[in-house]
PDB file of C-alpha atoms in Angstrom:
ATOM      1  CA  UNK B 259     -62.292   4.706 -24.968  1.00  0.00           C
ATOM      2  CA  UNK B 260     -59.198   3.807 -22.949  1.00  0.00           C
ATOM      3  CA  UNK B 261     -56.517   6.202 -21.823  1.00  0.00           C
ATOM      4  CA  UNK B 262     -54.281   5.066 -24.427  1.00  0.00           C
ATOM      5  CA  UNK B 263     -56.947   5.565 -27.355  1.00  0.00           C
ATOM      6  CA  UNK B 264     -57.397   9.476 -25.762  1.00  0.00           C
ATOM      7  CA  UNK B 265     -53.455  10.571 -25.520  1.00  0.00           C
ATOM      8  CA  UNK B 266     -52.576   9.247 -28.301  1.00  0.00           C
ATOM      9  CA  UNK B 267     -55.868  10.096 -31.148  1.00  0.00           C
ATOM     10  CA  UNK B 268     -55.506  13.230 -33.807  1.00  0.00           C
ATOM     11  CA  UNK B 269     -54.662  16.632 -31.953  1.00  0.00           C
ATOM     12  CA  UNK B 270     -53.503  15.150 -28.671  1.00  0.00           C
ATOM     13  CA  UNK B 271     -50.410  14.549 -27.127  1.00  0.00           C
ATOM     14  CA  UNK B 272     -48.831  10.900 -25.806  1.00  0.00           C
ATOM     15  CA  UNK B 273     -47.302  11.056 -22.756  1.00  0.00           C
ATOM     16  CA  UNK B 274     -43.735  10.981 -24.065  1.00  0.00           C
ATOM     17  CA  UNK B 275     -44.604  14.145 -26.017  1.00  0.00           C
ATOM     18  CA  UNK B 276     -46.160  15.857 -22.980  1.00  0.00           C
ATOM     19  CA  UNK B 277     -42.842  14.980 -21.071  1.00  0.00           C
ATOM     20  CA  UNK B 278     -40.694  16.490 -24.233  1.00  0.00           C
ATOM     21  CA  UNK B 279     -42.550  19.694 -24.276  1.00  0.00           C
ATOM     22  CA  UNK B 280     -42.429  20.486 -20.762  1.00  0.00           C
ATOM     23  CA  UNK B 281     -38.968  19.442 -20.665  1.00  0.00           C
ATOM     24  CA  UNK B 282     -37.911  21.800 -23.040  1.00  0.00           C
ATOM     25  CA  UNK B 283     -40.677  24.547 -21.572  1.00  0.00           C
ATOM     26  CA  UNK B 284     -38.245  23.994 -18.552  1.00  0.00           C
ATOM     27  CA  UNK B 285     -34.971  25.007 -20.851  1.00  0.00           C
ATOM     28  CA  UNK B 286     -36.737  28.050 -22.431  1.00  0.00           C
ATOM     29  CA  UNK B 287     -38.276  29.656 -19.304  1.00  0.00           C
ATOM     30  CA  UNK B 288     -34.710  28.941 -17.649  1.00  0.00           C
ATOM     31  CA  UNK B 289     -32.925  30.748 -20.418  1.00  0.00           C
ATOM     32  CA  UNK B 290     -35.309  34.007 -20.401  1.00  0.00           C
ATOM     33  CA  UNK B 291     -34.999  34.062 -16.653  1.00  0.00           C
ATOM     34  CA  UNK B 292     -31.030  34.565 -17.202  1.00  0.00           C
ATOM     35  CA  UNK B 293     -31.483  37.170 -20.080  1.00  0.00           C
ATOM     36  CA  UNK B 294     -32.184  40.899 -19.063  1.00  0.00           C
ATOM     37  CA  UNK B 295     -34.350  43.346 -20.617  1.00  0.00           C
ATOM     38  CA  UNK B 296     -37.807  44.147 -20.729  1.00  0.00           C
ATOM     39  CA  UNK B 297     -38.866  42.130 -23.637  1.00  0.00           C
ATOM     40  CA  UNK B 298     -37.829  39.204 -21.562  1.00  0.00           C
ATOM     41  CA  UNK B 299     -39.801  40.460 -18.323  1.00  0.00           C
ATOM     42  CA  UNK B 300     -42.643  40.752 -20.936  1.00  0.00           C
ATOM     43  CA  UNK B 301     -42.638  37.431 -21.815  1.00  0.00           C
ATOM     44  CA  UNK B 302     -42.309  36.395 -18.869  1.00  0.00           C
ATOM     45  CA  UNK B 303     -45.524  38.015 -17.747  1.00  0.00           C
ATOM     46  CA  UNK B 304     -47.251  36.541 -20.379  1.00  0.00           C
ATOM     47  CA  UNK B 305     -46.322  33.011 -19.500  1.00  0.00           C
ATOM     48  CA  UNK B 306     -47.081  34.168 -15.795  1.00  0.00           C
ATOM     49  CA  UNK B 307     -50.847  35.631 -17.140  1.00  0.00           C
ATOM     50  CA  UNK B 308     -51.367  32.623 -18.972  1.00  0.00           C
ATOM     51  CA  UNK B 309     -50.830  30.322 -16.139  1.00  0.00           C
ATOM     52  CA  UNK B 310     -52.911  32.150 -14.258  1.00  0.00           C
ATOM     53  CA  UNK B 311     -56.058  32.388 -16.798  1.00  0.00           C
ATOM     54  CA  UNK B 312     -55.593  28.083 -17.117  1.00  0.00           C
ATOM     55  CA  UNK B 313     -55.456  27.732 -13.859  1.00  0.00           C
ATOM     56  CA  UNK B 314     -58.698  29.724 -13.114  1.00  0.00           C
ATOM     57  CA  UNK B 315     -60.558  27.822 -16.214  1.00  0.00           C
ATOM     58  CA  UNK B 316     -59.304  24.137 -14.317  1.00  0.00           C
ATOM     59  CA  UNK B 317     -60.355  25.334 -10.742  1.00  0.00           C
ATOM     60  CA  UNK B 318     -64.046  26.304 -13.052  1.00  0.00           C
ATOM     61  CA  UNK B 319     -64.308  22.843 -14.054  1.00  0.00           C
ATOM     62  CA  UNK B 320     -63.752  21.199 -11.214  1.00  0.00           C
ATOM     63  CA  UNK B 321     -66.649  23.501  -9.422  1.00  0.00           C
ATOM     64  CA  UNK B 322     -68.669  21.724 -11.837  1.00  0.00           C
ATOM     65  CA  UNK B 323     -67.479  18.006 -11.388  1.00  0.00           C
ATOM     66  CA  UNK B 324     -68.605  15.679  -8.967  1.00  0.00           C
ATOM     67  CA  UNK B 325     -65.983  13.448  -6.662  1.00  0.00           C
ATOM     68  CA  UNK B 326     -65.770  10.812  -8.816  1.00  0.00           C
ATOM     69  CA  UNK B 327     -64.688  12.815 -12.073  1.00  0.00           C
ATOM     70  CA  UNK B 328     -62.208  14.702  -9.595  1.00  0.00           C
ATOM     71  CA  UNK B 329     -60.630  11.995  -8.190  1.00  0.00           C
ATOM     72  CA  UNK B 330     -60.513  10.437 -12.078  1.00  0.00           C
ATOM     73  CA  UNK B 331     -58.893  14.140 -13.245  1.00  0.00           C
ATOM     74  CA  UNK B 332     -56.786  14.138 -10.328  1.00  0.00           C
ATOM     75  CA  UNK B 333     -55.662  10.476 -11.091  1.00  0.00           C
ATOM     76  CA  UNK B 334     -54.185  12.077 -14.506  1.00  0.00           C
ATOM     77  CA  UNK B 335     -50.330  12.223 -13.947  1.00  0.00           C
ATOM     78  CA  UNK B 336     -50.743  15.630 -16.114  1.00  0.00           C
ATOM     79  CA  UNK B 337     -53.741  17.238 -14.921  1.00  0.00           C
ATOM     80  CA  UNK B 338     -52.941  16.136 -11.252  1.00  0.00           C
ATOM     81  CA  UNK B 339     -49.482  17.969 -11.936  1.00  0.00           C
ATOM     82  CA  UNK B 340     -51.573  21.179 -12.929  1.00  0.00           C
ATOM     83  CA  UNK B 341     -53.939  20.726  -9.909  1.00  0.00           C
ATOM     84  CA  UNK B 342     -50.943  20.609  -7.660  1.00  0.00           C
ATOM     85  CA  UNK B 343     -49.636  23.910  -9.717  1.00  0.00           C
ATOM     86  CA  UNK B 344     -52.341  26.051  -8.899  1.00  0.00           C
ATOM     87  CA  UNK B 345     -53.190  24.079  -5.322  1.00  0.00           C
ATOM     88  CA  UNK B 346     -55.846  22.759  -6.335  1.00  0.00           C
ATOM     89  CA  UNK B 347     -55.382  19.280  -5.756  1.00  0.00           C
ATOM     90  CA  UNK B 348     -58.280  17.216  -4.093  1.00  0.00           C
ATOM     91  CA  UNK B 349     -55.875  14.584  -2.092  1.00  0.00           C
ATOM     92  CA  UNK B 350     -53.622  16.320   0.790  1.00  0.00           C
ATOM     93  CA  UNK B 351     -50.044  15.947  -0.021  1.00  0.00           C
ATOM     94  CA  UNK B 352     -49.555  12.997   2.638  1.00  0.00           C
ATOM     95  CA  UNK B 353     -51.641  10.944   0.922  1.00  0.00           C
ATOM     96  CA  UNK B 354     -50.271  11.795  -2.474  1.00  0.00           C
ATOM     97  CA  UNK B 355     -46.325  11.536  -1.001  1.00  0.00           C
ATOM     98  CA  UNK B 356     -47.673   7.899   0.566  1.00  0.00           C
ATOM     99  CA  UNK B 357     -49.581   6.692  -2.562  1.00  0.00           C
ATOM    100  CA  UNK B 358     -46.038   7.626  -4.574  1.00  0.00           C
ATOM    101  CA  UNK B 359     -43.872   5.192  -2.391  1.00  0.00           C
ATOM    102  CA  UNK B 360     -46.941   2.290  -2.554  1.00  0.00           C
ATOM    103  CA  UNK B 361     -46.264   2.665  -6.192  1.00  0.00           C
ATOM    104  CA  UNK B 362     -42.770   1.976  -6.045  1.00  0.00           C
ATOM    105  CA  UNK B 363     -42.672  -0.787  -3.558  1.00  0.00           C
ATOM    106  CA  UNK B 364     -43.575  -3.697  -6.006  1.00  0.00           C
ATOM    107  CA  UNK B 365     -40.086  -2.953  -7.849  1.00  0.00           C
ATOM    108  CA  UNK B 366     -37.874  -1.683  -4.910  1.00  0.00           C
ATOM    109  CA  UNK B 367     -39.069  -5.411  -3.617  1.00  0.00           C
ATOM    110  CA  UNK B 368     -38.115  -7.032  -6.706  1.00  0.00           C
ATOM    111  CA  UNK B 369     -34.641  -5.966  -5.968  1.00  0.00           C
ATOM    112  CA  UNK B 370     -34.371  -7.081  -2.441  1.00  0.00           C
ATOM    113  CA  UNK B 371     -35.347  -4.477  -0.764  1.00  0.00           C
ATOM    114  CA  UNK B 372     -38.250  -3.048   0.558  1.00  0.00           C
ATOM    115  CA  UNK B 373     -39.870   1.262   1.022  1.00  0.00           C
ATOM    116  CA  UNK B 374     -42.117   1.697   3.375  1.00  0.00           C
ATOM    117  CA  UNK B 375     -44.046   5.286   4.142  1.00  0.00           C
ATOM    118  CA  UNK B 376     -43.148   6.438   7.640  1.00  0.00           C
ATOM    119  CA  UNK B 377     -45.349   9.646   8.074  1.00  0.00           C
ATOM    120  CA  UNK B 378     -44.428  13.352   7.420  1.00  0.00           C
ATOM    121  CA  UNK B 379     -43.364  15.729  10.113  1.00  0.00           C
ATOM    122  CA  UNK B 380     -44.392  19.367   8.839  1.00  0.00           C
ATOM    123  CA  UNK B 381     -43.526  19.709   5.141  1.00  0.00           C
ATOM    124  CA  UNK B 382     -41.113  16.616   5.240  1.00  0.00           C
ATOM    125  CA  UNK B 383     -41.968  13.178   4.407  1.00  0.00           C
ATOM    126  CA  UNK B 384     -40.607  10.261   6.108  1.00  0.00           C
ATOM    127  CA  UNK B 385     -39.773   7.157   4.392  1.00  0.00           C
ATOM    128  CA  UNK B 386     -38.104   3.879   5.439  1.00  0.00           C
ATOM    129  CA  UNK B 387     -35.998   2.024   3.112  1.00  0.00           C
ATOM    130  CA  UNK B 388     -34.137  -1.159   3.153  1.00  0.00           C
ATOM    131  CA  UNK B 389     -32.177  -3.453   1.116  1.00  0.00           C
ATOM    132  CA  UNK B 390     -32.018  -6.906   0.382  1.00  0.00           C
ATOM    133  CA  UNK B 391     -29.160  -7.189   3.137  1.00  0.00           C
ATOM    134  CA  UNK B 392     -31.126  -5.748   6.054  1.00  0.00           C
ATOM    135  CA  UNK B 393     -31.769  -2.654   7.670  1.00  0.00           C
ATOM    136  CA  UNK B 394     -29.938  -0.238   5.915  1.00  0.00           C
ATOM    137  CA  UNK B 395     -31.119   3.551   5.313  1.00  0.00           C
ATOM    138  CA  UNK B 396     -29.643   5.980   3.176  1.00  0.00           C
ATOM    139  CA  UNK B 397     -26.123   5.744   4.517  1.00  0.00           C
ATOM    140  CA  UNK B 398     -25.796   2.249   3.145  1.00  0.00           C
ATOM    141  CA  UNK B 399     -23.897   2.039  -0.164  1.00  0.00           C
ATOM    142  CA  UNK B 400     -24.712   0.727  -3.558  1.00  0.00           C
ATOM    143  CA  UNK B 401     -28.308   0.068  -4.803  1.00  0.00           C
ATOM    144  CA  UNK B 402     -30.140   2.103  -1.553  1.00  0.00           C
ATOM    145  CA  UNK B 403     -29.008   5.161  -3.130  1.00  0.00           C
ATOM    146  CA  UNK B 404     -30.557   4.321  -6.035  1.00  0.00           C
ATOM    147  CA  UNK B 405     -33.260   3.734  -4.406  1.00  0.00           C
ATOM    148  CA  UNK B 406     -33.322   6.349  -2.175  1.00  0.00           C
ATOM    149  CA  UNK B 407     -33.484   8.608  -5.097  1.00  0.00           C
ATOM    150  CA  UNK B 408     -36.198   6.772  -6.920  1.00  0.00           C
ATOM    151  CA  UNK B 409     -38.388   7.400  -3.931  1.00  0.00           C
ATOM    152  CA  UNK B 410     -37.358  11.233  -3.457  1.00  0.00           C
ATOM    153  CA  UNK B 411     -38.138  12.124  -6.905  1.00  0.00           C
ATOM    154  CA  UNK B 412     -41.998   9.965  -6.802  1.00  0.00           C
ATOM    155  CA  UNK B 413     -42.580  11.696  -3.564  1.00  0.00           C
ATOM    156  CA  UNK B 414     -41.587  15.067  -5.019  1.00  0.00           C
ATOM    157  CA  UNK B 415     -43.362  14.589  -8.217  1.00  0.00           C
ATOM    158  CA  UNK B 416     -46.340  13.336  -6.597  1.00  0.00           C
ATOM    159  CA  UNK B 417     -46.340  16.377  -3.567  1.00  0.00           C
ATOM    160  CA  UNK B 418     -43.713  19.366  -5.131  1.00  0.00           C
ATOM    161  CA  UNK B 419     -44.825  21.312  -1.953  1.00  0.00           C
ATOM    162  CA  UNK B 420     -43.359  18.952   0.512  1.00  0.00           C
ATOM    163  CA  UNK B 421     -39.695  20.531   1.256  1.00  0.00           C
ATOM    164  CA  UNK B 422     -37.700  16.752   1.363  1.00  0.00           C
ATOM    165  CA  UNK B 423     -38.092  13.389   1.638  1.00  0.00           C
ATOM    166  CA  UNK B 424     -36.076  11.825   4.487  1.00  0.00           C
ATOM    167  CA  UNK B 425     -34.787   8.739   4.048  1.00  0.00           C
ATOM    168  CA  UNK B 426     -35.262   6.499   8.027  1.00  0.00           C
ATOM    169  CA  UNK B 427     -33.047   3.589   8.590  1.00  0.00           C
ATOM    170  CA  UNK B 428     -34.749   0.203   9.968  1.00  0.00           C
ATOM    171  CA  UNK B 429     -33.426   0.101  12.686  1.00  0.00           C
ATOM    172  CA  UNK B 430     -33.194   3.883  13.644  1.00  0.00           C
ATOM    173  CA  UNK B 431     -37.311   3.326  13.413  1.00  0.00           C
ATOM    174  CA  UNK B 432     -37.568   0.976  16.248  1.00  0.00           C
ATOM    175  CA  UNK B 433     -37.503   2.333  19.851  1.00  0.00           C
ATOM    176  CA  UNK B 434     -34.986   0.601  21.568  1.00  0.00           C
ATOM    177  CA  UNK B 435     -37.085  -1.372  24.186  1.00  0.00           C
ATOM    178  CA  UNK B 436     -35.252  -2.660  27.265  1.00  0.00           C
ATOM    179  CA  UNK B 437     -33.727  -6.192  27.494  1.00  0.00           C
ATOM    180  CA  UNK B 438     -36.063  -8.826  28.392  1.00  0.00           C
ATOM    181  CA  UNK B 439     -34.763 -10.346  31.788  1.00  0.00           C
ATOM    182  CA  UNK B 440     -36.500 -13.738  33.100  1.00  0.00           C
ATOM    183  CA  UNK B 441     -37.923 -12.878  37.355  1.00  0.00           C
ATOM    184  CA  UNK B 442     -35.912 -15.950  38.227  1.00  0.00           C
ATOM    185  CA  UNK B 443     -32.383 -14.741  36.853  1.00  0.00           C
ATOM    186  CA  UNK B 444     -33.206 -11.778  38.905  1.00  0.00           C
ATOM    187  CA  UNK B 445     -34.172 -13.428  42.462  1.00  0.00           C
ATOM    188  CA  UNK B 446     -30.572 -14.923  41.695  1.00  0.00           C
ATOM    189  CA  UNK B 447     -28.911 -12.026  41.014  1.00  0.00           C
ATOM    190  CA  UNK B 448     -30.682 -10.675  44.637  1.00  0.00           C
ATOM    191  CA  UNK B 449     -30.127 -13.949  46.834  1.00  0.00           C
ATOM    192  CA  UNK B 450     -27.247 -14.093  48.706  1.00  0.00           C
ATOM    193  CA  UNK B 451     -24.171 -16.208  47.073  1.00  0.00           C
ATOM    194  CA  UNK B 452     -22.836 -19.007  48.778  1.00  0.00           C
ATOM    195  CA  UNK B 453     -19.056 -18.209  50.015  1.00  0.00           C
ATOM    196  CA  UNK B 454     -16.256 -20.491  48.961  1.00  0.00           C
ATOM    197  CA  UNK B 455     -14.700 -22.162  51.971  1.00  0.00           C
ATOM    198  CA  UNK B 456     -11.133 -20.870  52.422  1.00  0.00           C
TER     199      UNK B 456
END
């Protein structure tokens, strides 16, 4: 049965639906949050409890899954959301925050430019991006910005615990290596010049 056969038969959800409900799950937990009282810290405590009990039912299953159902679980956009949740995600962030800009290269390339993964210094990732006219990082105008924010939200998405995503210029990435000066322009520079006859 293929992925789209599974989301989409009686009593589950299609992705667009999954993105609806947590979308507005988002707008109701934001509004309690603002309201006082202690029927709203009860509810909260609920949701809190409930995340709690899920999340101790997914770490149970995967206990009893092998690596290749983990890696197909974790694979899930949703469930690898959840895993990530309750930190229980197989991959290391890195990898997830590198596999995230891989994904969007094929279309930032289609545009003229190009993203690269640079690495990740503590809880920041690193990436370089370009555009069709160059090096150009995030201080170049127009589409990079666009782009720039394409990649931030993947790489969030993908790795929520990373802090930011910092955008590297091209040529900010290259170490500036000294000029390359030919051994005979130097034993020309160091022989003594002729003088001009007065």
């Amino acid at each position: 049965m293929s992925d789209t056969e599974q989301h989409t038969r009686p009593g589950r959800l299609a992705d667009p639906d999954v993105e609806a409900r947590l979308a507005r799950l988002d707008e109701l937990l934001a509004g309690l949050e603002a309201a006082p009282g202690p029927t709203v810290r009860s509810a909260l405590e609920a949701v809190r409890l409930l995340t709690e009990v899920y999340g101790e039912a997914l770490g149970r299953v995967l206990e009893r899954a092998d690596g290749e159902l983990t890696g197909r679980l974790a694979e899930d956009e949703l469930v690898g959301h959840l895993l990530v949740l309750h930190e229980m995600h197989p991959e290391p962030a890195e990898r997830r925050a590198e596999r995230a800009v891989e994904r969007l290269r094929p279309a930032v390339r289609e545009r003229g430019g190009d993203v690269e993964w640079v690495g990740m210094e503590e809880r920041v990732a690193r990436v370089r991006v370009t555009t069709g006219g160059g090096g150009c990082g995030a201080g170049c105008g127009g589409g990079t910005d666009d782009v720039g924010d394409a990649v931030r939200a993947a790489v969030l998405a993908a790795a929520p615990e990373l802090s930011a995503v910092e955008a590297v210029a091209a040529a900010a990435e290259r170490q500036a290596a000294p000029a390359f000066v030919p051994l005979d322009t130097l034993m020309r520079r160091g022989a003594p010049q002729p003088q001009e006859p007065r």
